[in-house]
Amino acid sequence: MIEIKGLSKTFQTADGKVEALSDINLTIEDGDIYGIIGMSGAGKSTLVRCINMLERPTEGTVIIDGTDMTKLSAKQLREKRRSITMIFQQFNLLMQRNCLKNICFPMELEGVKKSEAKKRAKELLEIVGLPDKALSYPAQLSGGQQQRIAIARALATNPKVLLCDEATSALDPNTTHSILELIRDINKKLGITVVVITHQMSVVEDICRSVAILDQGKVVEQGRVSDIFANPQSHAAKKLVFPSGGESVILKKEGERRMRIVFNGSSTASTPLIAQMAAEHGIYANILGASTRSINEQAFGNMLISIKDENSNFDKAMAYLQAQDGIIVEEVTDNGQ
Amino acid sequence: MGSKLFSAEAFQLAWEVLKTQIPLAIWETFYMTVLSTALAIVIGLPLGVLLVVGDKNGILPLPKPIMSVLNVIINLLRSVPFLILMIMVFPLSRAIVGTTVGTKAVIVPLVIAAFPFVARLVEGSLREVNPNIIEAAQSMGATPFQIICKVMLPESVPSLISNATIAITTILGYSAMSGIIGGGGLGMIAINYGYYRYKYLTMVVAVILLVIMVQIFQSVGTYLATKSDKRLKK
């Protein structure tokens, strides 16, 4: 278990102090795939580096399986880092070593016998699906392949935690998907806790079970991914869940109000809600946008509608929809706020 | 005065020198250059490493006074003109080699002039190493010493070879200059015949041979640097 308590990080720059993180409190359960999402500059990378002390927190503690990371000596920390490995956006392979030797690298640091390291590296190449690339150099591989080698390298020391720092941000959508699949597989088979840092909502949707949303150095929302998708509370979360969700695209007309309906697929499959509302109550809604996404194999839909606000139609519609099961309705004011 | 460049007499002398003195001179130049470069690397490489890792953002930050002293010494030695430096280190040459003239004696000032230069070149090479790769090694629990030996140096091998080539060609130039104070080699021939005795053709021959040596060093260095760079493998 990873417990982050009251963590803050302040950087001293030429222009004065910059608070990158303030009072972060998170608990990451063993075996979870935990997403930390935020826009660029939200402090995600700093946060993940505070977990393995590549960045020293200014305040607060990080406790991993009962060990307070902030209190370890340099030597103890180096030892501990072998069980908390990391993959990166730019893969960060050693460019002058072939793939096999790259995977052997962390074992070499540990002093594992060469023949043993080689054997383990070959097994890992199998796991990541690149058994024929042992003697290739990183420059000869595609981005996705390089990341697979980096994953193999990260697994070499049998870690308990895998930190992924924007691990798929430099990859195309198809490759991203296959890398995420690999990470999910590893999580399932080896029971490794995975922390995923990303700015892409699709990555969180794809593999994370829990998520924390980071905005300007603060955690503004955290919980199960399905809950947050169904009902995002904070401005930052809404922005991520409903990126440019219609409201900013189509200008609002005079005398019109908008609402967002979020529902899980099963609850509305049997009832044509909008049509029923028109037929039974004579309220005609204009659909501005709608989409369905699958989160952890559960379907979530969201719809943005606008209703002319005459004869308190809007409030009636709100009341009608709120009475339905498994639906969350809220008014949308300016730009998704 | 036999100052005509292409007189029969000039040809004869040049030929005579070429036959009798040049083979040894080439060897002396080669020997001075390679040995001085090797010794300069032995001293300069660790210093270059120190300059990078001891930096305040380096992997093993050293106290600021130490770094300042190191930088001052290197800059100081680099700013003394080689001709002056050669004369200044006479006592040291005498202490180490027992004499101040000849090929061996000149190696002392050559090394002293070259190691600060090599240290700066090494510093440049190591600073080119992608800091993200160093961070990755840290995240895997590498010690600073492991990062130096297994990441920084191996990752910068192509650049280090390129810079070693620059160093060796520069030192070759210095070694020729040492002909003035009695260092041997092609430089001495060029100075003795060309400058003191106005035998320009002989001087030109010595200079051409120096040029050829530089060319050879440079070609071999470029070849090795390219060949060692695994980033260029396709």
XYZ file of C-alpha atoms in Angstrom:
571
model
C 0.000 0.000 0.000
C 1.202 3.468 -0.824
C 0.084 6.199 1.559
C 0.824 9.793 0.707
C 0.135 12.096 3.624
C 0.123 15.865 3.665
C 2.676 16.005 0.882
C 3.814 19.392 -0.398
C 6.616 20.353 -2.729
C 7.952 23.831 -3.248
C 10.553 24.683 -5.847
C 12.955 27.544 -5.397
C 13.316 29.324 -8.729
C 14.893 32.569 -9.794
C 11.462 34.215 -9.664
C 10.781 33.035 -6.129
C 8.994 30.052 -4.683
C 6.732 27.900 -6.808
C 4.390 25.552 -5.041
C 4.168 22.490 -7.282
C 2.173 20.327 -4.892
C 0.227 21.247 -1.800
C -1.197 18.972 0.850
C -1.645 15.825 -1.213
C -3.329 12.907 0.548
C -3.718 9.662 -1.354
C -3.936 5.987 -0.572
C -3.124 3.489 -3.266
C -4.154 -0.069 -2.494
C -2.008 -3.088 -3.350
C -2.728 -4.499 -6.778
C -4.655 -1.435 -7.908
C -4.139 0.436 -11.150
C -4.247 3.993 -9.949
C -4.435 6.913 -12.330
C -3.182 10.383 -11.533
C -4.501 12.706 -14.170
C -4.158 16.408 -14.746
C -3.323 19.008 -17.347
C 0.314 19.859 -18.046
C 1.755 21.743 -15.142
C -0.668 20.253 -12.631
C 2.223 18.628 -10.778
C 1.708 15.006 -11.831
C 5.336 14.282 -12.677
C 6.522 15.900 -9.473
C 4.039 13.821 -7.495
C 5.175 10.541 -9.017
C 8.819 11.490 -8.404
C 7.981 12.137 -4.777
C 6.814 8.528 -4.486
C 10.320 7.152 -5.163
C 12.097 10.234 -3.777
C 13.607 11.349 -7.068
C 12.108 14.573 -5.751
C 12.274 15.193 -2.023
C 8.930 16.415 -0.697
C 9.142 19.711 1.158
C 6.550 18.499 3.629
C 4.608 15.341 4.334
C 5.390 11.665 4.073
C 5.198 8.822 1.604
C 4.745 5.434 3.228
C 5.135 2.340 1.102
C 4.270 -0.962 2.768
C 4.935 0.579 6.146
C 8.285 2.143 5.210
C 8.498 5.913 5.443
C 10.379 6.798 2.249
C 11.359 10.233 3.515
C 13.314 8.742 6.428
C 15.471 6.285 4.483
C 19.228 6.699 4.158
C 20.664 6.985 0.649
C 21.649 3.330 0.710
C 18.300 2.107 2.031
C 16.538 4.248 -0.536
C 18.545 2.720 -3.390
C 17.572 -0.718 -2.136
C 13.914 0.233 -1.815
C 13.883 1.686 -5.323
C 14.457 -1.769 -6.743
C 10.947 -2.677 -5.675
C 9.444 0.543 -7.052
C 10.427 0.796 -10.682
C 9.490 3.352 -13.239
C 8.837 3.760 -16.948
C 8.977 7.065 -18.767
C 7.495 9.026 -21.626
C 10.782 9.003 -23.532
C 11.545 5.367 -22.549
C 15.034 6.380 -21.333
C 16.817 3.275 -22.512
C 20.588 3.205 -22.629
C 21.202 3.971 -26.278
C 24.639 2.363 -26.440
C 23.469 -0.987 -25.043
C 21.439 -3.599 -26.836
C 18.005 -4.593 -25.540
C 19.193 -7.639 -23.649
C 21.842 -5.598 -21.847
C 19.342 -2.842 -21.144
C 17.125 -5.345 -19.373
C 20.155 -6.743 -17.541
C 21.099 -3.243 -16.343
C 19.080 -3.099 -13.095
C 20.204 -6.621 -12.247
C 23.799 -5.597 -12.920
C 23.367 -2.748 -10.423
C 22.133 -5.262 -7.890
C 25.078 -7.591 -8.511
C 23.109 -10.482 -9.998
C 25.314 -13.031 -11.770
C 25.666 -12.331 -15.473
C 24.384 -15.707 -16.646
C 21.367 -15.475 -14.348
C 20.611 -11.920 -15.428
C 20.759 -12.956 -19.052
C 18.369 -15.817 -18.467
C 15.906 -13.572 -16.674
C 16.220 -10.919 -19.380
C 15.312 -13.470 -22.016
C 12.223 -14.497 -20.049
C 11.222 -10.854 -19.789
C 11.667 -10.358 -23.517
C 9.145 -13.169 -23.958
C 6.718 -11.540 -21.531
C 6.787 -8.221 -23.398
C 6.522 -9.982 -26.731
C 9.894 -9.116 -28.248
C 11.970 -12.300 -27.964
C 13.740 -11.625 -31.264
C 15.005 -8.153 -30.319
C 17.605 -9.233 -27.760
C 20.547 -8.057 -29.827
C 18.920 -5.001 -31.398
C 19.797 -1.520 -30.208
C 17.071 0.861 -28.988
C 17.583 3.155 -31.992
C 16.555 0.285 -34.233
C 13.172 -0.111 -32.517
C 9.894 1.762 -32.820
C 8.570 3.797 -29.881
C 6.165 1.071 -28.818
C 8.906 -1.546 -28.924
C 11.235 0.679 -26.916
C 8.563 1.085 -24.268
C 8.152 -2.706 -24.136
C 11.880 -3.059 -23.514
C 11.616 -0.372 -20.836
C 8.775 -2.322 -19.211
C 10.861 -5.496 -19.303
C 13.706 -3.576 -17.678
C 11.343 -2.249 -15.015
C 10.193 -5.781 -14.212
C 13.711 -7.214 -13.955
C 14.021 -6.670 -10.218
C 10.573 -8.127 -9.401
C 9.094 -4.839 -8.252
C 5.955 -4.422 -6.175
C 5.079 -1.071 -7.680
C 5.364 0.158 -11.261
C 5.256 3.914 -11.786
C 4.312 4.983 -15.306
C 5.176 8.602 -16.034
C 3.232 9.537 -19.182
C 4.325 6.168 -20.507
C 2.087 6.306 -23.566
C 2.128 10.022 -24.333
C 4.709 9.676 -27.083
C 2.897 6.809 -28.780
C 0.122 6.622 -31.370
C -3.367 5.445 -30.277
C -2.967 1.840 -31.426
C 0.421 1.428 -29.813
C -0.887 3.160 -26.684
C -3.644 0.610 -26.490
C -1.289 -2.347 -26.830
C 1.091 -0.959 -24.207
C -1.804 -0.395 -21.807
C -2.955 -3.939 -22.477
C 0.516 -5.156 -21.546
C 0.481 -3.114 -18.336
C -2.943 -4.462 -17.418
C -1.714 -7.991 -18.095
C 1.294 -7.494 -15.872
C -0.912 -6.085 -13.141
C -3.205 -9.090 -13.377
C -0.548 -11.794 -13.654
C 2.098 -10.461 -11.303
C -0.121 -8.480 -8.950
C 2.067 -5.387 -9.303
C 0.537 -2.128 -8.132
C 0.554 0.312 -11.031
C 0.500 4.090 -10.738
C -0.304 5.747 -14.049
C 0.484 9.397 -14.588
C -1.248 10.810 -17.632
C -2.989 13.775 -19.160
C -5.122 11.543 -21.379
C -8.546 10.647 -20.059
C -8.635 7.724 -22.490
C -5.711 6.099 -20.662
C -7.542 6.306 -17.343
C -10.713 4.955 -18.938
C -8.787 2.125 -20.483
C -6.938 0.659 -17.514
C -7.381 2.499 -14.226
C -9.668 1.390 -11.446
C -9.078 4.382 -9.216
C -8.122 7.892 -10.122
C -7.026 11.143 -8.557
C -7.492 14.375 -10.417
C -4.745 16.866 -9.927
C -5.239 20.536 -10.609
C -2.677 23.221 -9.846
C -0.877 21.054 -7.349
C -3.949 19.917 -5.473
C -6.009 16.745 -5.568
C -9.456 18.054 -6.449
C -11.189 14.727 -6.720
C -10.415 11.070 -6.167
C -12.208 7.754 -6.125
C -13.317 4.893 -8.328
C -13.012 5.762 -11.991
C -16.628 4.750 -12.650
C -17.939 7.083 -9.942
C -15.958 10.031 -11.138
C -16.996 9.454 -14.719
C -20.595 9.205 -13.775
C -20.598 12.292 -11.662
C -17.612 14.561 -11.845
C -17.790 17.273 -9.203
C -14.855 19.572 -9.707
C -14.259 21.916 -12.588
C -11.044 20.118 -13.491
C -12.751 16.728 -13.470
C -15.586 17.973 -15.678
C -13.112 19.427 -18.090
C -11.387 16.071 -18.348
C -14.509 13.936 -18.491
C -16.356 16.187 -20.927
C -13.636 17.777 -22.997
C -15.199 20.654 -24.960
C -18.525 18.891 -24.370
C -20.623 20.848 -26.813
C -21.251 23.781 -24.529
C -18.254 25.745 -25.609
C -18.728 24.805 -29.253
C -22.287 25.960 -29.754
C -23.097 29.442 -28.578
C -25.842 29.643 -26.061
C -29.030 31.283 -27.251
C -31.102 33.757 -25.316
C -33.782 32.142 -23.119
C -32.279 28.711 -23.226
C -30.835 26.550 -20.479
C -28.701 23.510 -20.731
C -28.386 20.352 -18.765
C -26.153 17.350 -18.815
C -27.514 13.876 -18.316
C -25.149 11.117 -17.302
C -26.394 7.570 -17.180
C -25.088 4.085 -17.278
C -26.129 2.136 -20.331
C -28.218 -0.430 -18.565
C -30.560 2.035 -16.863
C -31.832 3.675 -20.008
C -31.611 0.915 -22.531
C -35.295 0.215 -22.082
C -36.638 3.777 -21.976
C -36.336 6.390 -24.712
C -36.089 9.205 -22.186
C -35.996 12.293 -24.346
C -38.784 11.115 -26.598
C -40.903 10.191 -23.593
C -40.351 13.587 -22.070
C -41.580 15.197 -25.273
C -44.606 12.938 -25.580
C -45.719 12.992 -21.948
C -44.834 16.520 -20.895
C -44.592 18.398 -24.147
C -41.024 19.450 -23.367
C -38.860 19.438 -26.433
C -35.155 19.098 -25.846
C -32.499 19.921 -28.346
C -29.622 17.417 -28.201
C -26.327 19.259 -28.494
C -24.049 16.338 -28.007
C -23.995 12.792 -26.770
C -21.456 10.057 -26.325
C -21.013 6.684 -24.743
C -17.790 5.394 -23.264
C -16.851 2.154 -21.694
C -15.164 2.344 -18.332
C -13.951 -0.908 -16.808
C -16.324 -2.751 -19.103
C -19.297 -0.717 -17.991
C -21.031 1.630 -20.404
C -21.479 5.266 -19.488
C -23.382 7.734 -21.566
C -23.541 11.454 -21.327
C -25.773 13.840 -23.155
C -25.927 17.575 -23.324
C -29.343 19.000 -24.100
C -30.789 22.468 -24.246
C -34.351 23.405 -23.401
C -36.198 26.649 -23.987
C -36.859 28.099 -20.600
C -40.561 28.981 -20.946
C -43.373 27.937 -18.638
C -40.673 26.629 -16.273
C -40.099 23.842 -18.765
C -36.515 23.510 -17.691
C -37.356 22.850 -14.068
C -40.027 20.376 -15.074
C -37.590 18.506 -17.255
C -35.065 18.502 -14.442
C -37.629 17.079 -12.056
C -38.738 14.473 -14.555
C -35.240 13.261 -15.286
C -34.149 13.308 -11.674
C -36.985 10.954 -10.884
C -35.489 8.319 -13.178
C -33.214 5.578 -11.856
C -29.481 5.544 -12.440
C -29.373 9.014 -13.907
C -27.504 12.052 -12.848
C -28.751 15.395 -14.125
C -27.241 18.802 -13.658
C -27.533 22.196 -15.169
C -24.631 23.364 -17.245
C -23.840 27.019 -17.061
C -20.848 28.589 -18.731
C -18.182 26.506 -20.400
C -18.757 23.339 -18.461
C -18.488 24.934 -15.046
C 72.012 31.933 -49.334
C 70.127 28.855 -50.467
C 66.767 30.464 -50.023
C 65.413 29.585 -53.453
C 62.570 27.153 -52.928
C 63.179 24.880 -55.881
C 66.881 24.946 -56.541
C 68.688 21.662 -57.164
C 70.579 22.271 -53.948
C 67.337 22.641 -52.000
C 66.006 19.417 -53.463
C 69.149 17.594 -52.548
C 69.049 18.785 -48.973
C 65.381 18.016 -48.568
C 65.962 14.542 -49.938
C 68.903 14.021 -47.651
C 66.888 15.080 -44.599
C 63.938 13.009 -45.724
C 66.127 9.947 -45.926
C 68.189 10.361 -42.818
C 66.212 12.325 -40.237
C 62.551 12.202 -41.131
C 61.781 8.564 -40.217
C 63.005 9.142 -36.671
C 61.257 12.530 -36.537
C 57.934 10.979 -37.531
C 58.377 8.392 -34.829
C 59.270 11.048 -32.252
C 56.273 13.172 -33.140
C 53.990 10.165 -33.011
C 55.448 9.004 -29.716
C 55.258 12.444 -28.073
C 51.721 13.016 -29.263
C 50.263 9.659 -28.364
C 52.001 9.364 -25.003
C 51.112 12.938 -24.020
C 47.505 12.438 -25.071
C 47.306 9.199 -23.116
C 48.717 10.810 -19.978
C 46.509 13.879 -20.449
C 43.490 11.584 -20.628
C 44.576 9.737 -17.494
C 44.537 13.039 -15.601
C 41.865 14.880 -17.569
C 39.174 12.204 -17.680
C 38.609 11.962 -13.914
C 38.755 15.755 -13.652
C 36.161 16.087 -16.418
C 33.940 13.588 -14.618
C 34.384 15.550 -11.406
C 33.414 18.799 -13.140
C 30.104 17.251 -14.197
C 29.103 15.130 -11.221
C 30.350 17.657 -8.658
C 28.215 20.396 -10.126
C 25.475 21.692 -7.855
C 22.894 19.919 -10.030
C 25.151 16.905 -10.569
C 24.728 13.423 -9.174
C 27.380 13.914 -6.501
C 27.449 17.620 -5.642
C 30.771 18.689 -4.124
C 31.334 21.697 -1.869
C 31.430 24.889 -3.879
C 34.997 25.893 -2.864
C 36.383 22.617 -4.251
C 34.613 23.137 -7.551
C 35.780 26.759 -7.729
C 39.416 25.800 -7.115
C 39.188 23.078 -9.731
C 37.726 25.463 -12.278
C 40.296 28.158 -11.551
C 43.223 25.742 -11.949
C 41.880 24.454 -15.234
C 41.191 27.917 -16.600
C 44.566 29.189 -15.429
C 46.516 26.406 -17.113
C 44.457 26.813 -20.255
C 45.145 30.510 -20.500
C 48.945 30.300 -20.350
C 50.297 30.320 -23.928
C 51.985 27.008 -24.658
C 55.286 28.599 -25.594
C 55.489 30.265 -22.177
C 54.229 27.197 -20.359
C 56.990 25.099 -21.886
C 59.616 27.380 -20.400
C 57.797 27.735 -17.067
C 57.774 23.995 -16.443
C 61.494 23.505 -17.104
C 62.177 22.814 -13.409
C 59.407 20.253 -13.326
C 60.672 18.567 -16.485
C 64.140 18.414 -14.974
C 62.762 16.920 -11.788
C 60.707 14.285 -13.553
C 62.739 13.390 -16.641
C 66.158 14.700 -15.617
C 66.550 17.057 -18.556
C 64.708 19.902 -20.269
C 65.561 19.112 -23.877
C 64.592 16.261 -26.109
C 61.447 14.356 -26.870
C 60.942 12.900 -23.406
C 61.387 16.199 -21.605
C 58.775 17.864 -23.786
C 56.148 15.364 -22.747
C 55.927 17.108 -19.361
C 54.754 20.504 -20.674
C 52.624 18.778 -23.289
C 50.719 16.850 -20.627
C 50.375 19.912 -18.423
C 49.029 21.938 -21.316
C 46.734 19.168 -22.499
C 45.077 17.741 -19.393
C 42.979 20.845 -18.569
C 41.904 20.912 -22.200
C 40.994 17.218 -22.047
C 39.102 17.802 -18.787
C 36.959 20.442 -20.516
C 36.356 18.173 -23.509
C 35.311 15.309 -21.233
C 33.049 17.707 -19.355
C 31.390 18.659 -22.636
C 30.900 15.034 -23.655
C 29.359 14.024 -20.340
C 27.014 16.982 -20.275
C 25.544 15.736 -23.542
C 24.273 12.571 -21.845
C 20.479 12.689 -21.673
C 19.635 13.626 -18.058
C 16.483 11.515 -18.289
C 18.602 8.396 -18.717
C 20.547 9.333 -15.599
C 17.273 9.852 -13.757
C 16.106 6.424 -14.949
C 19.284 4.870 -13.532
C 18.679 6.668 -10.231
C 15.132 5.369 -10.163
C 16.587 1.865 -10.419
C 18.777 2.422 -7.395
C 22.140 3.054 -9.086
C 24.910 4.524 -6.935
C 26.678 7.663 -8.217
C 29.723 5.548 -9.043
C 27.583 3.093 -11.009
C 25.982 5.978 -12.871
C 29.416 7.297 -13.855
C 30.806 3.927 -14.939
C 27.742 2.269 -16.389
C 25.727 5.181 -17.735
C 27.585 8.456 -18.252
C 30.841 7.144 -19.674
C 29.465 4.324 -21.861
C 26.658 6.521 -23.181
C 29.116 9.219 -24.238
C 31.716 6.949 -25.855
C 31.171 8.247 -29.413
C 31.459 11.845 -28.225
C 34.500 11.002 -26.081
C 36.228 9.450 -29.102
C 35.469 12.534 -31.208
C 36.882 14.753 -28.507
C 39.936 12.532 -28.028
C 40.571 13.083 -31.733
C 40.385 16.830 -31.260
C 42.770 16.494 -28.316
C 45.308 14.384 -30.186
C 45.399 16.706 -33.216
C 45.786 19.739 -30.960
C 48.579 18.051 -29.010
C 50.261 17.160 -32.295
C 50.317 20.887 -33.046
C 51.781 21.644 -29.619
C 54.419 18.949 -30.066
C 55.571 20.667 -33.268
C 55.824 23.934 -31.382
C 58.071 22.270 -28.850
C 60.728 22.077 -31.592
C 61.621 25.619 -30.509
C 62.904 24.501 -27.109
C 64.611 21.408 -28.367
C 61.759 18.933 -28.413
C 62.318 16.471 -31.225
C 60.165 15.396 -34.092
C 58.911 17.008 -37.262
C 58.496 20.357 -35.543
C 62.168 20.498 -34.739
C 63.097 19.755 -38.349
C 60.744 22.425 -39.629
C 62.164 25.007 -37.230
C 65.835 24.059 -37.520
C 65.890 23.968 -41.315
C 63.143 26.423 -42.174
C 63.506 29.074 -39.507
C 67.194 28.984 -38.567
C 68.677 28.037 -41.924
C 66.129 29.249 -44.465
C 65.841 25.812 -46.085
C 62.195 26.302 -46.919
C 61.695 23.192 -49.017
C 62.813 20.981 -46.147
C 60.459 22.892 -43.864
C 57.600 22.401 -46.311
C 58.271 18.666 -46.397
C 58.115 18.505 -42.588
C 54.902 20.533 -42.544
C 53.289 18.317 -45.187
C 54.123 15.293 -43.086
C 52.517 16.963 -40.052
C 49.403 17.656 -42.106
C 49.264 14.042 -43.212
C 49.566 12.875 -39.616
C 46.702 15.125 -38.554
C 44.627 13.774 -41.416
C 45.309 10.195 -40.410
C 44.488 10.814 -36.732
C 41.311 12.637 -37.688
C 40.122 9.973 -40.123
C 40.745 7.139 -37.703
C 39.027 9.085 -34.904
C 35.975 9.921 -36.995
C 35.729 6.327 -38.156
C 35.904 4.957 -34.612
C 33.441 7.508 -33.249
C 30.883 6.680 -35.930
C 31.414 2.974 -35.653
C 30.994 2.966 -31.888
C 27.746 4.920 -31.961
C 24.899 2.434 -31.592
C 22.384 5.216 -32.165
C 23.430 5.248 -35.823
C 22.707 1.548 -36.336
C 19.900 1.005 -38.731
